[in-house]
Structure formats: structure tokens, C-alpha cells
PDB file of C-alpha atoms in Angstrom:
ATOM      1  CA  UNK P   1      18.000   2.420 -11.010  1.00 47.00           C
ATOM      2  CA  UNK P   2      21.321   3.771 -12.198  1.00 42.00           C
ATOM      3  CA  UNK P   3      21.221   6.603  -9.700  1.00 49.00           C
ATOM      4  CA  UNK P   4      20.953   4.106  -6.851  1.00 51.00           C
ATOM      5  CA  UNK P   5      23.798   1.992  -8.154  1.00 48.00           C
ATOM      6  CA  UNK P   6      26.103   4.980  -8.479  1.00 47.00           C
ATOM      7  CA  UNK P   7      25.217   6.366  -5.045  1.00 47.00           C
ATOM      8  CA  UNK P   8      28.148   6.015  -2.655  1.00 44.00           C
ATOM      9  CA  UNK P   9      26.953   3.955   0.263  1.00 44.00           C
ATOM     10  CA  UNK P  10      28.899   3.590   3.468  1.00 51.00           C
ATOM     11  CA  UNK P  11      26.033   2.334   5.615  1.00 68.00           C
ATOM     12  CA  UNK P  12      23.624  -0.581   5.426  1.00 85.00           C
ATOM     13  CA  UNK P  13      20.051  -0.049   4.283  1.00 93.00           C
ATOM     14  CA  UNK P  14      16.564  -0.680   5.518  1.00 97.00           C
ATOM     15  CA  UNK P  15      14.285  -0.475   2.479  1.00 98.00           C
ATOM     16  CA  UNK P  16      10.567   0.129   3.060  1.00 99.00           C
ATOM     17  CA  UNK P  17       8.385  -0.504   0.014  1.00 98.00           C
ATOM     18  CA  UNK P  18       5.158   1.440  -0.472  1.00 98.00           C
ATOM     19  CA  UNK P  19       3.247  -1.606  -1.695  1.00 97.00           C
ATOM     20  CA  UNK P  20       0.169   0.132  -3.061  1.00 95.00           C
ATOM     21  CA  UNK P  21       2.116   2.822  -4.916  1.00 95.00           C
ATOM     22  CA  UNK P  22       4.433   0.289  -6.556  1.00 95.00           C
ATOM     23  CA  UNK P  23       1.522  -2.043  -7.341  1.00 96.00           C
ATOM     24  CA  UNK P  24      -0.307   0.731  -9.213  1.00 94.00           C
ATOM     25  CA  UNK P  25       2.856   1.765 -11.035  1.00 93.00           C
ATOM     26  CA  UNK P  26       3.534  -1.838 -12.081  1.00 94.00           C
ATOM     27  CA  UNK P  27      -0.024  -2.276 -13.343  1.00 95.00           C
ATOM     28  CA  UNK P  28       0.011   0.883 -15.453  1.00 92.00           C
ATOM     29  CA  UNK P  29       3.592   0.452 -16.691  1.00 91.00           C
ATOM     30  CA  UNK P  30       3.014  -2.885 -18.400  1.00 93.00           C
ATOM     31  CA  UNK P  31       0.592  -4.110 -21.059  1.00 94.00           C
ATOM     32  CA  UNK P  32      -1.844  -6.890 -20.135  1.00 94.00           C
ATOM     33  CA  UNK P  33       0.054 -10.139 -19.564  1.00 94.00           C
ATOM     34  CA  UNK P  34      -1.654 -13.454 -18.959  1.00 95.00           C
ATOM     35  CA  UNK P  35      -0.562 -16.930 -17.980  1.00 95.00           C
ATOM     36  CA  UNK P  36      -1.299 -19.912 -20.190  1.00 94.00           C
ATOM     37  CA  UNK P  37      -4.463 -20.447 -18.154  1.00 94.00           C
ATOM     38  CA  UNK P  38      -5.609 -16.890 -18.873  1.00 96.00           C
ATOM     39  CA  UNK P  39      -4.865 -15.323 -15.474  1.00 97.00           C
ATOM     40  CA  UNK P  40      -3.956 -11.636 -15.730  1.00 97.00           C
ATOM     41  CA  UNK P  41      -0.563 -11.057 -14.083  1.00 97.00           C
ATOM     42  CA  UNK P  42       0.986  -7.854 -15.456  1.00 97.00           C
ATOM     43  CA  UNK P  43       0.934  -6.123 -12.038  1.00 97.00           C
ATOM     44  CA  UNK P  44       2.360  -9.241 -10.376  1.00 98.00           C
ATOM     45  CA  UNK P  45       5.144  -9.409 -12.951  1.00 97.00           C
ATOM     46  CA  UNK P  46       5.945  -5.718 -12.576  1.00 95.00           C
ATOM     47  CA  UNK P  47       5.935  -5.980  -8.780  1.00 97.00           C
ATOM     48  CA  UNK P  48       8.213  -9.037  -8.997  1.00 97.00           C
ATOM     49  CA  UNK P  49      10.607  -7.150 -11.252  1.00 94.00           C
ATOM     50  CA  UNK P  50      10.648  -4.201  -8.867  1.00 94.00           C
ATOM     51  CA  UNK P  51      11.408  -6.341  -5.816  1.00 96.00           C
ATOM     52  CA  UNK P  52      14.248  -8.075  -7.659  1.00 94.00           C
ATOM     53  CA  UNK P  53      15.661  -4.708  -8.730  1.00 93.00           C
ATOM     54  CA  UNK P  54      15.514  -3.537  -5.130  1.00 94.00           C
ATOM     55  CA  UNK P  55      17.484  -6.601  -4.028  1.00 93.00           C
ATOM     56  CA  UNK P  56      19.983  -6.285  -6.896  1.00 92.00           C
ATOM     57  CA  UNK P  57      20.534  -2.528  -7.029  1.00 91.00           C
ATOM     58  CA  UNK P  58      19.657  -1.076  -3.630  1.00 92.00           C
ATOM     59  CA  UNK P  59      21.181  -4.066  -1.828  1.00 93.00           C
ATOM     60  CA  UNK P  60      19.232  -3.711   1.426  1.00 95.00           C
ATOM     61  CA  UNK P  61      20.211  -5.572   4.555  1.00 94.00           C
ATOM     62  CA  UNK P  62      16.615  -5.215   5.746  1.00 96.00           C
ATOM     63  CA  UNK P  63      13.452  -5.127   3.638  1.00 98.00           C
ATOM     64  CA  UNK P  64       9.737  -4.731   4.389  1.00 98.00           C
ATOM     65  CA  UNK P  65       6.529  -3.914   2.493  1.00 99.00           C
ATOM     66  CA  UNK P  66       3.603  -1.783   3.683  1.00 99.00           C
ATOM     67  CA  UNK P  67       0.070  -2.018   2.283  1.00 98.00           C
ATOM     68  CA  UNK P  68      -3.153  -0.078   2.718  1.00 96.00           C
ATOM     69  CA  UNK P  69      -6.096  -1.938   4.238  1.00 93.00           C
ATOM     70  CA  UNK P  70      -9.481  -2.068   2.447  1.00 89.00           C
ATOM     71  CA  UNK P  71     -11.381  -0.248   5.195  1.00 89.00           C
ATOM     72  CA  UNK P  72     -11.582   3.574   5.448  1.00 90.00           C
ATOM     73  CA  UNK P  73      -8.913   5.251   7.561  1.00 93.00           C
ATOM     74  CA  UNK P  74      -9.124   8.028  10.155  1.00 93.00           C
ATOM     75  CA  UNK P  75      -8.852  10.717   7.469  1.00 95.00           C
ATOM     76  CA  UNK P  76     -12.221   9.676   6.042  1.00 92.00           C
ATOM     77  CA  UNK P  77     -13.716  10.306   9.476  1.00 90.00           C
ATOM     78  CA  UNK P  78     -12.044  13.719   9.715  1.00 91.00           C
ATOM     79  CA  UNK P  79     -13.242  14.823   6.265  1.00 90.00           C
ATOM     80  CA  UNK P  80     -16.082  13.100   4.453  1.00 89.00           C
ATOM     81  CA  UNK P  81     -14.755  14.231   1.077  1.00 89.00           C
ATOM     82  CA  UNK P  82     -11.318  12.686   1.568  1.00 88.00           C
ATOM     83  CA  UNK P  83     -10.297  10.861  -1.642  1.00 89.00           C
ATOM     84  CA  UNK P  84     -13.954  11.039  -2.725  1.00 85.00           C
ATOM     85  CA  UNK P  85     -13.064  11.758  -6.358  1.00 84.00           C
ATOM     86  CA  UNK P  86     -10.635   8.894  -6.750  1.00 86.00           C
ATOM     87  CA  UNK P  87     -11.597   6.254  -9.250  1.00 84.00           C
ATOM     88  CA  UNK P  88     -12.320   2.830  -7.858  1.00 86.00           C
ATOM     89  CA  UNK P  89      -9.440   0.408  -8.350  1.00 89.00           C
ATOM     90  CA  UNK P  90      -9.653  -1.401 -11.683  1.00 92.00           C
ATOM     91  CA  UNK P  91     -11.027  -4.901 -11.294  1.00 94.00           C
ATOM     92  CA  UNK P  92      -8.109  -6.130 -13.414  1.00 95.00           C
ATOM     93  CA  UNK P  93      -5.743  -4.766 -10.767  1.00 96.00           C
ATOM     94  CA  UNK P  94      -7.644  -5.762  -7.630  1.00 95.00           C
ATOM     95  CA  UNK P  95      -7.798  -9.379  -8.784  1.00 96.00           C
ATOM     96  CA  UNK P  96      -3.970  -9.475  -8.776  1.00 97.00           C
ATOM     97  CA  UNK P  97      -3.491  -8.282  -5.188  1.00 97.00           C
ATOM     98  CA  UNK P  98      -3.648 -11.758  -3.680  1.00 97.00           C
ATOM     99  CA  UNK P  99      -0.939 -12.967  -6.073  1.00 98.00           C
ATOM    100  CA  UNK P 100       1.252 -10.009  -5.099  1.00 98.00           C
ATOM    101  CA  UNK P 101       0.818 -10.941  -1.445  1.00 98.00           C
ATOM    102  CA  UNK P 102       1.795 -14.521  -2.309  1.00 98.00           C
ATOM    103  CA  UNK P 103       4.914 -13.170  -4.023  1.00 98.00           C
ATOM    104  CA  UNK P 104       5.914 -11.135  -0.974  1.00 98.00           C
ATOM    105  CA  UNK P 105       5.296 -14.187   1.196  1.00 97.00           C
ATOM    106  CA  UNK P 106       7.493 -16.553  -0.841  1.00 97.00           C
ATOM    107  CA  UNK P 107      10.264 -13.938  -0.762  1.00 97.00           C
ATOM    108  CA  UNK P 108       9.847 -13.965   3.031  1.00 96.00           C
ATOM    109  CA  UNK P 109       9.413 -10.189   3.169  1.00 98.00           C
ATOM    110  CA  UNK P 110       7.395  -9.027   6.192  1.00 98.00           C
ATOM    111  CA  UNK P 111       4.192  -7.107   5.467  1.00 98.00           C
ATOM    112  CA  UNK P 112       3.105  -4.234   7.691  1.00 99.00           C
ATOM    113  CA  UNK P 113      -0.416  -2.791   7.665  1.00 98.00           C
ATOM    114  CA  UNK P 114      -2.810  -1.329  10.226  1.00 98.00           C
ATOM    115  CA  UNK P 115      -6.577  -0.852  10.095  1.00 96.00           C
ATOM    116  CA  UNK P 116      -7.566   2.789  10.163  1.00 95.00           C
ATOM    117  CA  UNK P 117      -4.216   3.909   8.736  1.00 97.00           C
ATOM    118  CA  UNK P 118      -2.728   4.269   5.278  1.00 97.00           C
ATOM    119  CA  UNK P 119       0.466   2.577   4.140  1.00 98.00           C
ATOM    120  CA  UNK P 120       2.070   6.054   4.325  1.00 98.00           C
ATOM    121  CA  UNK P 121       1.395   6.139   8.071  1.00 98.00           C
ATOM    122  CA  UNK P 122       2.773   2.637   8.522  1.00 99.00           C
ATOM    123  CA  UNK P 123       5.934   3.578   6.623  1.00 99.00           C
ATOM    124  CA  UNK P 124       6.243   6.806   8.596  1.00 99.00           C
ATOM    125  CA  UNK P 125       5.998   4.857  11.846  1.00 99.00           C
ATOM    126  CA  UNK P 126       8.547   2.239  10.787  1.00 98.00           C
ATOM    127  CA  UNK P 127      10.939   4.959   9.612  1.00 98.00           C
ATOM    128  CA  UNK P 128      10.597   6.780  12.944  1.00 97.00           C
ATOM    129  CA  UNK P 129      11.247   3.573  14.886  1.00 97.00           C
ATOM    130  CA  UNK P 130      14.312   2.861  12.755  1.00 95.00           C
ATOM    131  CA  UNK P 131      15.728   6.352  13.340  1.00 93.00           C
ATOM    132  CA  UNK P 132      15.063   6.041  17.081  1.00 93.00           C
ATOM    133  CA  UNK P 133      16.929   2.736  17.072  1.00 90.00           C
ATOM    134  CA  UNK P 134      19.878   4.516  15.456  1.00 84.00           C
ATOM    135  CA  UNK P 135      19.757   7.519  17.765  1.00 83.00           C
ATOM    136  CA  UNK P 136      19.580   5.288  20.837  1.00 83.00           C
ATOM    137  CA  UNK P 137      22.520   3.297  19.455  1.00 77.00           C
ATOM    138  CA  UNK P 138      20.502   0.111  19.790  1.00 79.00           C
ATOM    139  CA  UNK P 139      21.381  -1.012  16.262  1.00 79.00           C
ATOM    140  CA  UNK P 140      24.277  -0.672  13.832  1.00 77.00           C
ATOM    141  CA  UNK P 141      24.406   2.235  11.398  1.00 82.00           C
ATOM    142  CA  UNK P 142      22.074   2.082   8.402  1.00 83.00           C
ATOM    143  CA  UNK P 143      19.969   4.421   6.289  1.00 93.00           C
ATOM    144  CA  UNK P 144      16.249   4.174   5.637  1.00 97.00           C
ATOM    145  CA  UNK P 145      15.213   4.175   1.984  1.00 98.00           C
ATOM    146  CA  UNK P 146      11.515   4.332   1.079  1.00 98.00           C
ATOM    147  CA  UNK P 147      10.595   3.004  -2.375  1.00 98.00           C
ATOM    148  CA  UNK P 148       7.525   4.865  -3.605  1.00 97.00           C
ATOM    149  CA  UNK P 149       6.054   6.948  -6.392  1.00 93.00           C
ATOM    150  CA  UNK P 150       4.023   9.002  -3.898  1.00 94.00           C
ATOM    151  CA  UNK P 151       5.269  12.542  -3.294  1.00 95.00           C
ATOM    152  CA  UNK P 152       3.344  12.690  -0.005  1.00 96.00           C
ATOM    153  CA  UNK P 153       6.158  10.660   1.541  1.00 98.00           C
ATOM    154  CA  UNK P 154       8.662  13.441   0.817  1.00 98.00           C
ATOM    155  CA  UNK P 155       7.687  14.950   4.175  1.00 98.00           C
ATOM    156  CA  UNK P 156       9.548  12.059   5.855  1.00 99.00           C
ATOM    157  CA  UNK P 157      12.902  12.870   4.251  1.00 98.00           C
ATOM    158  CA  UNK P 158      15.721  13.888   6.607  1.00 96.00           C
ATOM    159  CA  UNK P 159      19.375  13.041   7.257  1.00 94.00           C
ATOM    160  CA  UNK P 160      18.594   9.363   7.916  1.00 94.00           C
ATOM    161  CA  UNK P 161      15.573   8.852   5.630  1.00 97.00           C
ATOM    162  CA  UNK P 162      15.517   9.160   1.839  1.00 98.00           C
ATOM    163  CA  UNK P 163      13.149   8.116  -0.936  1.00 98.00           C
ATOM    164  CA  UNK P 164      13.795   6.055  -4.029  1.00 96.00           C
ATOM    165  CA  UNK P 165      11.304   7.086  -6.709  1.00 95.00           C
ATOM    166  CA  UNK P 166      11.080   4.845  -9.811  1.00 90.00           C
ATOM    167  CA  UNK P 167      10.945   6.500 -13.217  1.00 82.00           C
ATOM    168  CA  UNK P 168      10.504   5.335 -16.797  1.00 73.00           C
ATOM    169  CA  UNK P 169       7.964   2.798 -15.664  1.00 60.00           C
ATOM    170  CA  UNK P 170      10.019   0.576 -13.395  1.00 60.00           C
ATOM    171  CA  UNK P 171      13.422   0.497 -15.073  1.00 67.00           C
ATOM    172  CA  UNK P 172      15.166   3.483 -13.486  1.00 80.00           C
ATOM    173  CA  UNK P 173      14.813   5.848 -10.579  1.00 88.00           C
ATOM    174  CA  UNK P 174      16.338   8.505  -8.369  1.00 92.00           C
ATOM    175  CA  UNK P 175      17.275   8.741  -4.721  1.00 95.00           C
ATOM    176  CA  UNK P 176      15.535  11.756  -3.204  1.00 97.00           C
ATOM    177  CA  UNK P 177      17.139  13.580  -0.298  1.00 98.00           C
ATOM    178  CA  UNK P 178      16.383  16.961   1.246  1.00 98.00           C
ATOM    179  CA  UNK P 179      17.993  18.863  -1.655  1.00 98.00           C
ATOM    180  CA  UNK P 180      15.914  17.022  -4.255  1.00 98.00           C
ATOM    181  CA  UNK P 181      12.695  17.577  -2.280  1.00 98.00           C
ATOM    182  CA  UNK P 182      13.332  21.335  -2.268  1.00 98.00           C
ATOM    183  CA  UNK P 183      14.070  21.252  -6.005  1.00 97.00           C
ATOM    184  CA  UNK P 184      10.865  19.356  -6.798  1.00 96.00           C
ATOM    185  CA  UNK P 185       8.447  20.906  -4.335  1.00 97.00           C
ATOM    186  CA  UNK P 186       9.880  24.359  -3.734  1.00 97.00           C
ATOM    187  CA  UNK P 187       9.919  23.801   0.047  1.00 98.00           C
ATOM    188  CA  UNK P 188      11.897  21.704   2.521  1.00 98.00           C
ATOM    189  CA  UNK P 189      10.500  18.314   3.641  1.00 98.00           C
ATOM    190  CA  UNK P 190       9.369  19.635   7.030  1.00 98.00           C
ATOM    191  CA  UNK P 191       7.290  22.339   5.311  1.00 98.00           C
ATOM    192  CA  UNK P 192       5.401  20.050   2.934  1.00 98.00           C
ATOM    193  CA  UNK P 193       2.344  19.607   5.167  1.00 98.00           C
ATOM    194  CA  UNK P 194       2.080  23.383   5.588  1.00 99.00           C
ATOM    195  CA  UNK P 195       2.474  23.791   1.826  1.00 99.00           C
ATOM    196  CA  UNK P 196      -0.341  21.314   1.219  1.00 98.00           C
ATOM    197  CA  UNK P 197      -2.425  23.016   3.902  1.00 98.00           C
ATOM    198  CA  UNK P 198      -2.329  26.099   1.686  1.00 99.00           C
ATOM    199  CA  UNK P 199      -2.612  24.638  -1.831  1.00 98.00           C
ATOM    200  CA  UNK P 200      -4.648  21.510  -1.013  1.00 96.00           C
ATOM    201  CA  UNK P 201      -4.362  18.169  -2.767  1.00 95.00           C
ATOM    202  CA  UNK P 202      -6.463  17.374  -5.805  1.00 91.00           C
ATOM    203  CA  UNK P 203      -5.736  13.650  -5.652  1.00 91.00           C
ATOM    204  CA  UNK P 204      -6.807  13.317  -2.011  1.00 93.00           C
ATOM    205  CA  UNK P 205      -9.548  15.915  -2.524  1.00 91.00           C
ATOM    206  CA  UNK P 206      -8.871  18.280   0.345  1.00 93.00           C
ATOM    207  CA  UNK P 207      -9.155  21.979  -0.424  1.00 92.00           C
ATOM    208  CA  UNK P 208      -6.396  23.968   1.264  1.00 97.00           C
ATOM    209  CA  UNK P 209      -7.063  27.708   0.938  1.00 98.00           C
ATOM    210  CA  UNK P 210      -9.166  28.674  -2.069  1.00 97.00           C
ATOM    211  CA  UNK P 211      -7.190  30.951  -4.370  1.00 97.00           C
ATOM    212  CA  UNK P 212      -3.742  30.197  -2.911  1.00 98.00           C
ATOM    213  CA  UNK P 213      -1.513  28.517  -5.477  1.00 97.00           C
ATOM    214  CA  UNK P 214       1.973  27.001  -5.298  1.00 98.00           C
ATOM    215  CA  UNK P 215       3.921  30.231  -5.923  1.00 98.00           C
ATOM    216  CA  UNK P 216       2.059  32.138  -3.218  1.00 98.00           C
ATOM    217  CA  UNK P 217       2.321  29.232  -0.774  1.00 98.00           C
ATOM    218  CA  UNK P 218       6.079  28.910  -1.319  1.00 98.00           C
ATOM    219  CA  UNK P 219       6.543  32.667  -0.906  1.00 98.00           C
ATOM    220  CA  UNK P 220       4.546  32.734   2.338  1.00 98.00           C
ATOM    221  CA  UNK P 221       6.455  29.781   3.776  1.00 98.00           C
ATOM    222  CA  UNK P 222       9.791  31.316   2.804  1.00 98.00           C
ATOM    223  CA  UNK P 223       8.784  34.509   4.624  1.00 97.00           C
ATOM    224  CA  UNK P 224       7.128  33.061   7.730  1.00 98.00           C
ATOM    225  CA  UNK P 225       8.293  29.438   7.969  1.00 98.00           C
ATOM    226  CA  UNK P 226       5.106  27.643   9.036  1.00 98.00           C
ATOM    227  CA  UNK P 227       1.336  27.794   8.659  1.00 99.00           C
ATOM    228  CA  UNK P 228       0.958  28.883  12.274  1.00 98.00           C
ATOM    229  CA  UNK P 229       3.395  31.748  11.793  1.00 98.00           C
ATOM    230  CA  UNK P 230       1.601  32.857   8.631  1.00 98.00           C
ATOM    231  CA  UNK P 231      -1.654  33.185  10.542  1.00 98.00           C
ATOM    232  CA  UNK P 232       0.114  34.886  13.447  1.00 98.00           C
ATOM    233  CA  UNK P 233       1.472  37.584  11.116  1.00 98.00           C
ATOM    234  CA  UNK P 234      -1.377  38.357   8.722  1.00 98.00           C
ATOM    235  CA  UNK P 235      -0.802  42.047   9.464  1.00 97.00           C
ATOM    236  CA  UNK P 236       2.639  41.768   7.847  1.00 97.00           C
ATOM    237  CA  UNK P 237       1.295  40.534   4.495  1.00 97.00           C
ATOM    238  CA  UNK P 238       1.023  43.497   2.123  1.00 95.00           C
ATOM    239  CA  UNK P 239      -1.372  41.909  -0.369  1.00 97.00           C
ATOM    240  CA  UNK P 240      -4.734  42.320   1.342  1.00 96.00           C
ATOM    241  CA  UNK P 241      -6.404  40.035  -1.209  1.00 98.00           C
ATOM    242  CA  UNK P 242      -4.168  37.183  -0.019  1.00 98.00           C
ATOM    243  CA  UNK P 243      -4.923  38.084   3.594  1.00 98.00           C
ATOM    244  CA  UNK P 244      -8.648  37.874   2.937  1.00 98.00           C
ATOM    245  CA  UNK P 245      -8.272  34.476   1.275  1.00 98.00           C
ATOM    246  CA  UNK P 246      -6.254  33.218   4.228  1.00 98.00           C
ATOM    247  CA  UNK P 247      -8.844  34.443   6.705  1.00 98.00           C
ATOM    248  CA  UNK P 248     -11.696  32.848   4.799  1.00 98.00           C
ATOM    249  CA  UNK P 249      -9.777  29.585   4.403  1.00 98.00           C
ATOM    250  CA  UNK P 250      -8.282  29.298   7.886  1.00 98.00           C
ATOM    251  CA  UNK P 251     -10.420  26.393   9.078  1.00 97.00           C
ATOM    252  CA  UNK P 252      -9.913  24.575   5.793  1.00 97.00           C
ATOM    253  CA  UNK P 253      -6.145  25.090   5.897  1.00 98.00           C
ATOM    254  CA  UNK P 254      -5.703  23.567   9.351  1.00 98.00           C
ATOM    255  CA  UNK P 255      -7.956  20.642   8.441  1.00 96.00           C
ATOM    256  CA  UNK P 256      -5.940  20.125   5.254  1.00 97.00           C
ATOM    257  CA  UNK P 257      -2.695  20.131   7.228  1.00 98.00           C
ATOM    258  CA  UNK P 258      -4.070  17.448   9.528  1.00 97.00           C
ATOM    259  CA  UNK P 259      -5.071  15.331   6.528  1.00 96.00           C
ATOM    260  CA  UNK P 260      -1.690  15.844   4.843  1.00 97.00           C
ATOM    261  CA  UNK P 261       0.410  14.915   7.867  1.00 98.00           C
ATOM    262  CA  UNK P 262       1.726  11.352   7.893  1.00 98.00           C
ATOM    263  CA  UNK P 263       1.146   9.705  11.263  1.00 98.00           C
ATOM    264  CA  UNK P 264       4.243   8.203  12.874  1.00 98.00           C
ATOM    265  CA  UNK P 265       2.458   6.396  15.704  1.00 98.00           C
ATOM    266  CA  UNK P 266       0.537   3.662  13.861  1.00 98.00           C
ATOM    267  CA  UNK P 267       0.173   0.350  15.767  1.00 98.00           C
ATOM    268  CA  UNK P 268       3.078  -1.481  14.111  1.00 98.00           C
ATOM    269  CA  UNK P 269       6.413  -2.579  15.528  1.00 98.00           C
ATOM    270  CA  UNK P 270       9.676  -2.806  13.602  1.00 97.00           C
ATOM    271  CA  UNK P 271      11.761  -5.888  14.384  1.00 95.00           C
ATOM    272  CA  UNK P 272      14.855  -5.727  12.218  1.00 94.00           C
ATOM    273  CA  UNK P 273      15.825  -9.356  12.799  1.00 92.00           C
ATOM    274  CA  UNK P 274      12.582 -10.351  11.034  1.00 94.00           C
ATOM    275  CA  UNK P 275      13.269  -8.072   8.049  1.00 96.00           C
ATOM    276  CA  UNK P 276      16.487  -9.593   6.728  1.00 95.00           C
ATOM    277  CA  UNK P 277      16.531  -9.304   2.936  1.00 95.00           C
ATOM    278  CA  UNK P 278      17.205 -12.344   0.724  1.00 85.00           C
ATOM    279  CA  UNK P 279      16.282 -14.666   3.595  1.00 85.00           C
ATOM    280  CA  UNK P 280      13.990 -16.807   1.458  1.00 93.00           C
ATOM    281  CA  UNK P 281      13.705 -20.339   0.102  1.00 94.00           C
ATOM    282  CA  UNK P 282      14.944 -20.060  -3.480  1.00 94.00           C
ATOM    283  CA  UNK P 283      13.103 -23.179  -4.616  1.00 95.00           C
ATOM    284  CA  UNK P 284       9.763 -21.786  -3.411  1.00 96.00           C
ATOM    285  CA  UNK P 285      10.352 -18.587  -5.375  1.00 96.00           C
ATOM    286  CA  UNK P 286      11.338 -20.534  -8.487  1.00 96.00           C
ATOM    287  CA  UNK P 287       8.198 -22.655  -8.152  1.00 96.00           C
ATOM    288  CA  UNK P 288       6.057 -19.514  -7.846  1.00 97.00           C
ATOM    289  CA  UNK P 289       7.661 -17.919 -10.909  1.00 96.00           C
ATOM    290  CA  UNK P 290       7.199 -21.124 -12.912  1.00 95.00           C
ATOM    291  CA  UNK P 291       3.534 -21.309 -11.914  1.00 96.00           C
ATOM    292  CA  UNK P 292       2.922 -17.839 -13.331  1.00 96.00           C
ATOM    293  CA  UNK P 293       5.209 -18.245 -16.334  1.00 94.00           C
ATOM    294  CA  UNK P 294       7.817 -15.735 -15.128  1.00 94.00           C
ATOM    295  CA  UNK P 295      10.688 -17.878 -16.382  1.00 90.00           C
ATOM    296  CA  UNK P 296      12.844 -14.894 -17.365  1.00 91.00           C
ATOM    297  CA  UNK P 297      13.054 -13.956 -13.673  1.00 94.00           C
ATOM    298  CA  UNK P 298      14.336 -17.315 -12.449  1.00 92.00           C
ATOM    299  CA  UNK P 299      17.973 -16.723 -13.393  1.00 88.00           C
ATOM    300  CA  UNK P 300      17.922 -13.445 -11.472  1.00 89.00           C
ATOM    301  CA  UNK P 301      17.621 -15.313  -8.188  1.00 87.00           C
ATOM    302  CA  UNK P 302      20.271 -17.843  -9.127  1.00 78.00           C
ATOM    303  CA  UNK P 303      18.000 -20.459 -10.650  1.00 62.00           C
ATOM    304  CA  UNK P 304      18.943 -22.558 -13.655  1.00 61.00           C
ATOM    305  CA  UNK P 305      17.713 -21.437 -17.057  1.00 55.00           C
ATOM    306  CA  UNK P 306      15.711 -23.832 -19.167  1.00 55.00           C
ATOM    307  CA  UNK P 307      16.681 -25.476 -22.378  1.00 50.00           C
ATOM    308  CA  UNK P 308      16.270 -23.355 -25.492  1.00 42.00           C
ATOM    309  CA  UNK P 309      13.043 -25.052 -26.581  1.00 35.00           C
ATOM    310  CA  UNK P 310      11.532 -24.515 -23.119  1.00 42.00           C
ATOM    311  CA  UNK P 311      12.496 -20.849 -23.068  1.00 38.00           C
ATOM    312  CA  UNK P 312      10.737 -20.265 -26.358  1.00 30.00           C
ATOM    313  CA  UNK P 313       7.515 -21.495 -24.764  1.00 35.00           C
ATOM    314  CA  UNK P 314       7.813 -19.297 -21.667  1.00 43.00           C
ATOM    315  CA  UNK P 315       5.677 -16.201 -21.444  1.00 45.00           C
ATOM    316  CA  UNK P 316       7.891 -13.458 -20.093  1.00 48.00           C
TER     317      UNK P 316
END
């Protein structure tokens, strides 16, 4: 997280954590780790490490976590094939989710989720509410920082909202603003849903326009600006092969854009006074870490380290 530490910061921060994205990253970044009783906890340990790094390096005034819910969301109703090719969550990961929720609870971090919506939509809604609070001058100046490994959330980036994307497992990361989105994606944040409407999304399994790749999509959006304008000016596209592909894929492209767009009106309500970071009972956190054998993390929240012989027996 060196990039975050070196970032000049004049305003306070609201950090929104994409719980599912960070949970998956933690699980895949670490080898299997078990407690003395045999409970698998590598994802819990990685998630714990990430939350502590957020508190230490990003120094948020406000902090919240968003999770997906188990039930299908509205996108599955819009398109039966949505995420149909995704592998089912590993049993070794799913069995750790409850422990992760316990961790978030002992750290007194509020959890936001909404049936029928993805965590992305919840984060998008919270970010919008935070920006509205700023614009209406109902709260003091702060920036919104979304911690995620999911590029879909790049569409939310603007002057007030940035991403922090971990790299090298969990140890480092980069703050992503509008400039970095353009460098990575080839288009500005506000054009990402139109870009995905054209190229589709293999991970979420929606098609876009068959035969339109990233280079063509970027070129079309540079020339016309939006998906709607592309279709309003097909007569200005010289390559008739591309025109034919666009005509054949029109219905698919607009469906794909709808699936790609993050909803910012999910049924959640941001209350900043309930999101104060570091507002937790240290002894409860220490007890939780001891229960799972995370003794190396205790000193990071100001707890006392054990005697040498005890440390040698600790797991992590």
C-alpha cells in the first residue's frame, strides 16, 4: 500500500470495502492455514490483514463493508445466462464467510447488503449518497475510496470517488483515479458501461456485440462518445463490416449495458456517524485473534505481545 501512504491527502476519507472481492483475493493469495483445532482460516487471516492495512495506511475516518447476498439479483432475471459460467464458490472458502462476518462485527464495522442487488450496487449507492452529502454541504469534506479488485467499479470513479486496488496479493496497491482508469481501460470511467456493452464481459457472461473487440470499441467511443450516439450515426462508420455487426448485435449491446451498469439506488442508507473507523473494543478483537491463532496481528491493534515461548507456539 505504498502508493496510498505516499498520496497527499488533505481531506478525510470514507473507505468502502468490496467484501466479496477482498474475501476472494485473500483466499487465493494465501496457502491453506488452519487453527490448532483444524479450522481452515486463510481467507479470514487475509481479510483481517487487509482491514488492518486499511486502518493503518489509508487512515479512514469512516469505514464500511459491503457484501453480496446468496440469492440471485435482478441481473439474473434480466438475462438467464448472467454469471452462468462462473465456478461455484469453493467449499473451503464458503465455510470461512461466517468467521469473516464475525471479524467485521468485532471491529464494529457496519455491513451493508441488499437482497436482489450485488455488493457493487450497494457500494455505488453509498458512494452516491456520500457525494450528495458533500455537494449539499451537509457533511465536512472527505473523499470516497473503494477498496476492491473488481474493475467493474471503475465506472464509479470521479472527482470525489477513487478506487484502491490491492496488488501483489494483499501487500501493496494503487489508488485509481480518472487518469488511471483511462490508462487501464482505454476509456473514461463514464464510458465503461458503453465499452462493456460493445465488448461484453466474459466473467459475467454477457455477450456485447459479437465481433467487436476492445480496439474497435475504444475507437468508436472516441469518435461518437456513447453507445446511443454510435447507433445514431451508423451511416458515418466507413467500415461496413463493423456496421453490420453493430446492427446484428444492437439488442444484445443495450442489454449488456444494462447488466454492466452499477445501480446507485439500492435500498441502503449511509449514516456516517455509525461508520466511524477504529471505534471498536480492542479486547474483543484481541480475544477473536487469539481464538483463531492470529497472534501476530495483536500488536498491530496495540495489544501486548506474548512471551517468547508463547510466540513460538502461535500459528501466524
